[in-house]
Coordinates of C-alpha atoms in Angstrom, one line a residue:
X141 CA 0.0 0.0 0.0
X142 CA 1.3 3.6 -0.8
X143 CA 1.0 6.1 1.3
X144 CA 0.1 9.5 -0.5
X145 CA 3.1 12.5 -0.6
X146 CA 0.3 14.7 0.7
X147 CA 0.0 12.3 4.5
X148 CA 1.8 13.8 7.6
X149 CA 4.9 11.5 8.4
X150 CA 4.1 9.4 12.1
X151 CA 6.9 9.2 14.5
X152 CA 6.9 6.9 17.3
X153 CA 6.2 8.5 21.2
X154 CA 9.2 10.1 22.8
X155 CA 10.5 7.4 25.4
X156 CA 9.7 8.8 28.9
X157 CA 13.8 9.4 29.4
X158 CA 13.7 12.0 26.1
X159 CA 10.7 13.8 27.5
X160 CA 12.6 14.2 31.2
X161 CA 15.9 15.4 29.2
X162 CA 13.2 18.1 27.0
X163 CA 12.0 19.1 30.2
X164 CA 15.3 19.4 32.2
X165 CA 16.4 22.0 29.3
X166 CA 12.9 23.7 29.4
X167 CA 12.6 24.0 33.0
X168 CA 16.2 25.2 32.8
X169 CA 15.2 28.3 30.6
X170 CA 12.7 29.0 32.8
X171 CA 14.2 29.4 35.7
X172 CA 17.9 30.9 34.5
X173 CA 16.8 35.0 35.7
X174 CA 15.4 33.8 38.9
X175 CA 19.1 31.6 38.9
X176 CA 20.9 34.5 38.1
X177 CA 19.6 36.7 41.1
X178 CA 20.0 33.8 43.3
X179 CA 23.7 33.7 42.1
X180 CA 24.7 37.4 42.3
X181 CA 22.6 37.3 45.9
X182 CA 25.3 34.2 47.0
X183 CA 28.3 36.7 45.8
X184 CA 26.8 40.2 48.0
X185 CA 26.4 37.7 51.0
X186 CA 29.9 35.9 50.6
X187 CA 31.9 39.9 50.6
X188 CA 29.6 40.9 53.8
X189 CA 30.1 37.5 55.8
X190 CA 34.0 37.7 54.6
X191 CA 34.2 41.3 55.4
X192 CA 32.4 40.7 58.7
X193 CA 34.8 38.0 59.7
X194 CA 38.1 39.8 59.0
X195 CA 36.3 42.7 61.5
X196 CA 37.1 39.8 63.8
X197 CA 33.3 39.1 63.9
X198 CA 34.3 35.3 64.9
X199 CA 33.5 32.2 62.7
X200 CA 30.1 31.3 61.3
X201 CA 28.2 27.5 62.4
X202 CA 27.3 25.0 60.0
X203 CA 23.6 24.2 60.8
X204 CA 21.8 23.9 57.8
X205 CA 18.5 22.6 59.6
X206 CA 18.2 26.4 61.0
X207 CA 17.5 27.8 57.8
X208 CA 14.2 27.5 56.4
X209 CA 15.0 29.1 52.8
X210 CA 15.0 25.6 50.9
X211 CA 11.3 24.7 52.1
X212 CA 10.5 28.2 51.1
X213 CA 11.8 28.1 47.7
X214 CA 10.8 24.4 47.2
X215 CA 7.3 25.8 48.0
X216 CA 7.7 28.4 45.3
X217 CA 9.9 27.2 43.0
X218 CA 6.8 25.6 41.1
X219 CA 5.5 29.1 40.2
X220 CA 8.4 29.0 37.7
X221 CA 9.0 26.1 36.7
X222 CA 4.5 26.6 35.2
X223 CA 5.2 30.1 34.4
X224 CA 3.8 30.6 30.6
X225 CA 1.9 27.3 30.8
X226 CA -1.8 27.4 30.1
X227 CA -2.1 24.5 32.5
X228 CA -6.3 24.0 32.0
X229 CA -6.2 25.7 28.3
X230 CA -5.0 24.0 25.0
X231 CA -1.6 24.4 25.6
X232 CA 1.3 22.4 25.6
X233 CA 0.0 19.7 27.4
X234 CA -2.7 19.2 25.2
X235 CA -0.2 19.0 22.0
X236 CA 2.6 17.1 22.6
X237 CA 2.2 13.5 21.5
X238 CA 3.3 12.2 25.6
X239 CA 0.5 11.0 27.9
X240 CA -0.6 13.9 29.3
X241 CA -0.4 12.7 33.3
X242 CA 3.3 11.9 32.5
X243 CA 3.8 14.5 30.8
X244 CA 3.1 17.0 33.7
X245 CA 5.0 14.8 36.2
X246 CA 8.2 15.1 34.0
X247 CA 8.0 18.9 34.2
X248 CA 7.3 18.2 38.1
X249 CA 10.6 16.1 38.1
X250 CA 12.9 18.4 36.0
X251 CA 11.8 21.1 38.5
X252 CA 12.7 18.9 41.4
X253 CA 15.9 17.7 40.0
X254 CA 17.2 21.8 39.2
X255 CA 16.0 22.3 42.8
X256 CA 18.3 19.7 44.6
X257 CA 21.1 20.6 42.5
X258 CA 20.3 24.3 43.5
X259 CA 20.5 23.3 47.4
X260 CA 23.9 21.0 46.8
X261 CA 25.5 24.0 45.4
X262 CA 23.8 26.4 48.5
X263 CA 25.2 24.1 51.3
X264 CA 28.6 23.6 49.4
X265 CA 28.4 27.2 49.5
X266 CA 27.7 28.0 53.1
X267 CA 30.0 24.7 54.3
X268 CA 32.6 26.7 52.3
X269 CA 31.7 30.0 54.2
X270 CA 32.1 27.8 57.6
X271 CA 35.6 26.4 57.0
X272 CA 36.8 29.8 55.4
X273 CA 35.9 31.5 59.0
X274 CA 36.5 28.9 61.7
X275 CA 33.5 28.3 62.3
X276 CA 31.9 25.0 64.2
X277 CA 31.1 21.9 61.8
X278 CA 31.1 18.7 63.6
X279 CA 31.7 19.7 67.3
X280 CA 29.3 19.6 70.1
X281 CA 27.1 22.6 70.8
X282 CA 26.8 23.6 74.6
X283 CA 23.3 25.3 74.1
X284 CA 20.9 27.1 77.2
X285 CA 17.7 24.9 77.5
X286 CA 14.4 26.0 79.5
X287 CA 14.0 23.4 82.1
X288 CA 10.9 21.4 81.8
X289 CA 7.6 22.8 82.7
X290 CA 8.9 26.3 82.7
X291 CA 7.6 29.2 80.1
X292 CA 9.4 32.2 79.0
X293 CA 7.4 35.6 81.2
X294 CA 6.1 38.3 78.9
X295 CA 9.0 39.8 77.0
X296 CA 10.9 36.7 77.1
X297 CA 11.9 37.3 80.7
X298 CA 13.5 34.2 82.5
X299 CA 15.0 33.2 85.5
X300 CA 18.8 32.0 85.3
X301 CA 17.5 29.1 87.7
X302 CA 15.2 28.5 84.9
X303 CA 17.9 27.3 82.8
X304 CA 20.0 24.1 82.0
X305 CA 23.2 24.3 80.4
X306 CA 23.3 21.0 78.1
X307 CA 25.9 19.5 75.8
X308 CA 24.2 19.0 72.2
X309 CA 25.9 16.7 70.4
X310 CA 26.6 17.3 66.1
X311 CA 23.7 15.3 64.5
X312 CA 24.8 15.1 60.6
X313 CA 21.1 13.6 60.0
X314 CA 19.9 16.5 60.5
X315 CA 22.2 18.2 57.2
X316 CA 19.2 16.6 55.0
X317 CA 17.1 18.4 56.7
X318 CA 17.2 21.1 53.7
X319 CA 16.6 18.5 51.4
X320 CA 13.7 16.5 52.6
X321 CA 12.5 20.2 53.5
X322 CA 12.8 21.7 50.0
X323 CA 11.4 18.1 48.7
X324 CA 8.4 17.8 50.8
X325 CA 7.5 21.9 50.0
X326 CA 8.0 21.7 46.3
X327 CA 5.8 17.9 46.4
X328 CA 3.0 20.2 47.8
X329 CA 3.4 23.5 45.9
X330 CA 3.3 21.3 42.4
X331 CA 0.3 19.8 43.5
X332 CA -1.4 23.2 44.5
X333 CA 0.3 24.8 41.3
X334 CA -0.6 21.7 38.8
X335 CA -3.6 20.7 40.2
X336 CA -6.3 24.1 40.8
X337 CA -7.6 26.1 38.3
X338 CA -7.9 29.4 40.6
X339 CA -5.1 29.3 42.9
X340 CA -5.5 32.9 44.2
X341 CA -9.6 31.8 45.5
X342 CA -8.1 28.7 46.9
X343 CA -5.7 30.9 48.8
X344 CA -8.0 33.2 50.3
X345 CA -11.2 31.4 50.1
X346 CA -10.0 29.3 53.5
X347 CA -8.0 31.8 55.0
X348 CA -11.5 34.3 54.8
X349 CA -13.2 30.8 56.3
X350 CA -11.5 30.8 58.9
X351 CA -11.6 34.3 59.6
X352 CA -15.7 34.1 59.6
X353 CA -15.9 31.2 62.2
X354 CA -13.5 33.1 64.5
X355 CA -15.9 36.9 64.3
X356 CA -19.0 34.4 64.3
X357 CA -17.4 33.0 67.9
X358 CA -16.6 36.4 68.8
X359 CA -20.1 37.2 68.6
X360 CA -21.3 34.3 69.7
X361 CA -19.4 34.7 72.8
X362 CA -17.9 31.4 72.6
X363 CA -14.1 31.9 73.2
X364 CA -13.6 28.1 72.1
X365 CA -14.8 29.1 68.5
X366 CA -13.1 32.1 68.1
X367 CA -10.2 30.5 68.7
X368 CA -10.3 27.4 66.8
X369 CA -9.3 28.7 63.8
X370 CA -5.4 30.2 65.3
X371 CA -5.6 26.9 67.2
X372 CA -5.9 25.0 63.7
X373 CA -3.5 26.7 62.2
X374 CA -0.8 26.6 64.8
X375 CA -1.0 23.1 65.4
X376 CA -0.4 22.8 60.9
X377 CA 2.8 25.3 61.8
X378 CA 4.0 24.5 65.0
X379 CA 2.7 21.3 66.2
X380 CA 4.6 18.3 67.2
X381 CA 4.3 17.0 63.7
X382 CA 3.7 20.6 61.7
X383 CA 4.9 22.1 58.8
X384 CA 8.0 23.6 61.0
X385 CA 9.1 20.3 61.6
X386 CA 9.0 19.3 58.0
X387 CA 11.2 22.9 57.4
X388 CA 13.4 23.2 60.7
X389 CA 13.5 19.8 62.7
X390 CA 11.4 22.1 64.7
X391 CA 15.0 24.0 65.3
X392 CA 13.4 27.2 63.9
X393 CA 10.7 27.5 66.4
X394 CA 12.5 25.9 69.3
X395 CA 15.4 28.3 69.5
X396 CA 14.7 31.7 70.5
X397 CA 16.3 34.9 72.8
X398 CA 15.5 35.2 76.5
X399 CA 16.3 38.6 78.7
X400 CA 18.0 37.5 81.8
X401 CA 17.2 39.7 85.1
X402 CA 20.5 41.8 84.5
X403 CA 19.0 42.8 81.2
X404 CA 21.8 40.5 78.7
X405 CA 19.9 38.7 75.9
X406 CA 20.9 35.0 75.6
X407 CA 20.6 32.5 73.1
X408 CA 17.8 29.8 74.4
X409 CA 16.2 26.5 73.6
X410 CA 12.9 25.9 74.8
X411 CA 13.4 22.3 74.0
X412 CA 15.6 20.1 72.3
X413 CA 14.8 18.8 68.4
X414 CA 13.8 15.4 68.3
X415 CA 14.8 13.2 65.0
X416 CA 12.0 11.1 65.2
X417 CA 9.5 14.0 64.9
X418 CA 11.3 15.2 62.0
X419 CA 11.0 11.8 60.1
X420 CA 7.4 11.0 61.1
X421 CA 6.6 15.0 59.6
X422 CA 8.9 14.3 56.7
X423 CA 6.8 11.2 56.1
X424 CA 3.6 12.7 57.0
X425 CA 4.1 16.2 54.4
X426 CA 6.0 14.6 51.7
X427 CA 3.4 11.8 51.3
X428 CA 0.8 14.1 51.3
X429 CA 1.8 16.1 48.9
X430 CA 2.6 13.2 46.2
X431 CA -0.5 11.9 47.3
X432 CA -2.2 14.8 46.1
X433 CA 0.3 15.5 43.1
X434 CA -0.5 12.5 41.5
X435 CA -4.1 13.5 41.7
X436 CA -3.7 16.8 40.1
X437 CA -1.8 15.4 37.6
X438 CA -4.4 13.1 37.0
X439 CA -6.9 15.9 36.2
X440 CA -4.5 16.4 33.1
X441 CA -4.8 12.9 31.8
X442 CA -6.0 11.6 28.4
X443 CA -9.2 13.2 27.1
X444 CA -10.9 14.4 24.1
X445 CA -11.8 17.8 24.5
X446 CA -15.1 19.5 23.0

């Protein structure tokens, strides 16, 4: 049989590898200005820390787990690596000849892969920083802890009898605590990014929800109601399991400053991070958000349209 001049030639679909390696190079231009700034932000930080430390300013610690800029910009990141993409329209997921599910999870993975490489160059970066000034890497910490059952008075007043001094010992787990952190965010950012139409009603829509049940208790004169919704939302931040936990080890929103009685500010824990919360949150978030990934992903699968 001939097949006329005039019939468009059929190639075969693109293995799933070629499509990853497409989307590695498009996610790649995507994201090369937003690169840039984060680049020439690195340098400006690098002359001030240097500048500080020949000042004699002392040596800088390497505790990665303090920081919560990955989980922020895993949580973001996903606004650029869908940036131009009419995700719900005919666009490009409605044209190429890929399955359109596996499709958008390629995108998701490119995005994910630039990401860890982004945070393997950031704590190369900052281990650099640590060794260039003396700072601590693998020693033991000797940290300020609020004894149990104690709380900080208003102003973060405390009592030096209030106090335990405690040897914390170097926990190296806790360097992939950027990693899972920025994993886990961007897992639930591509879900929220990929998978609703209206992200901006989604956004408020709950937050304006919550802020109606809390005037309705006001008014109500039920004090448990009006304060269900901060309650809600500080257990999701700043619970045992929260979404600090996922970011920090809970190292974010355990350390803070105390004023002792002679009016010197010190460096305090109210509690010790525990690894096993951090694994059970890492679980608990990441999982999640896949979970709901591969369901708004799904909403792009096969289908004719009208």
């Amino acid at each position: 049989m001939t097949v006329p001049a005039s019939a468009p030639a059929l190639h075969p679909t693109p293995a799933p590898r070629a499509v990853l390696r497409a989307q590695l190079r498009v996610v790649l231009l995507a994201l090369r200005w937003p690169a840039a700034a984060a680049a020439g932000l690195l340098a400006v930080t690098t002359v001030m820390v240097v500048a500080e430390w020949a000042r004699g300013r002392g040596g800088i610690d390497f505790n990665p787990e303090l920081s919560i800029i990955p989980g922020v910009v895993g949580l973001l990141l996903p606004i650029g690596v869908w940036r131009g993409e009419d995700r719900f329209g005919d666009g490009l997921l409605w044209t190429l000849p890929v399955d359109r599910r596996a499709h958008a999870l390629a995108r998701v993975a490119a995005g994910w892969a630039w990401l860890l490489l982004a945070l393997a160059v950031f704590q190369a970066w900052l281990l650099a920083l640590v060794l260039l000034t003396g700072g601590n890497v693998l020693g033991d910490q000797v940290v300020q802890v609020l004894a149990s059952g104690t709380t900080l008075a208003p102003m973060g007043a405390v009592e030096p009898s209030q106090l335990r001094t405690v040897r914390l010992p170097a926990e190296p787990a806790l360097w992939l605590v950027p990693f899972t952190a920025a994993t886990g965010a961007y897992a639930i950012g591509s879900a929220y990014a990929l998978g609703v139409r209206h992200p901006v009603r989604w956004l408020v829509g709950p937050l304006l929800a919550l802020l109606l049940v809390s005037a309705v208790g006001a008014a109500a004169g039920s004090r448990a109601l009006a304060l269900a919704p901060s309650g809600v939302l500080e257990t999701l931040m700043y619970g045992t399991y929260g979404f600090d936990t996922l970011l920090t080890a809970r190292s974010e929103s355990l350390h803070t400053v105390a004023r002792l009685p002679s009016g010197a500010v010190a460096p305090v824990w109210l509690a010790l991070p525990d690894l096993g919360h951090w694994v059970a949150a890492t679980l608990l978030w990441t999982g999640g958000g896949l979970a709901a990934l591969w369901l708004a992903a799904s909403r792009h699968g096969e289908r004719r349209r009208a």
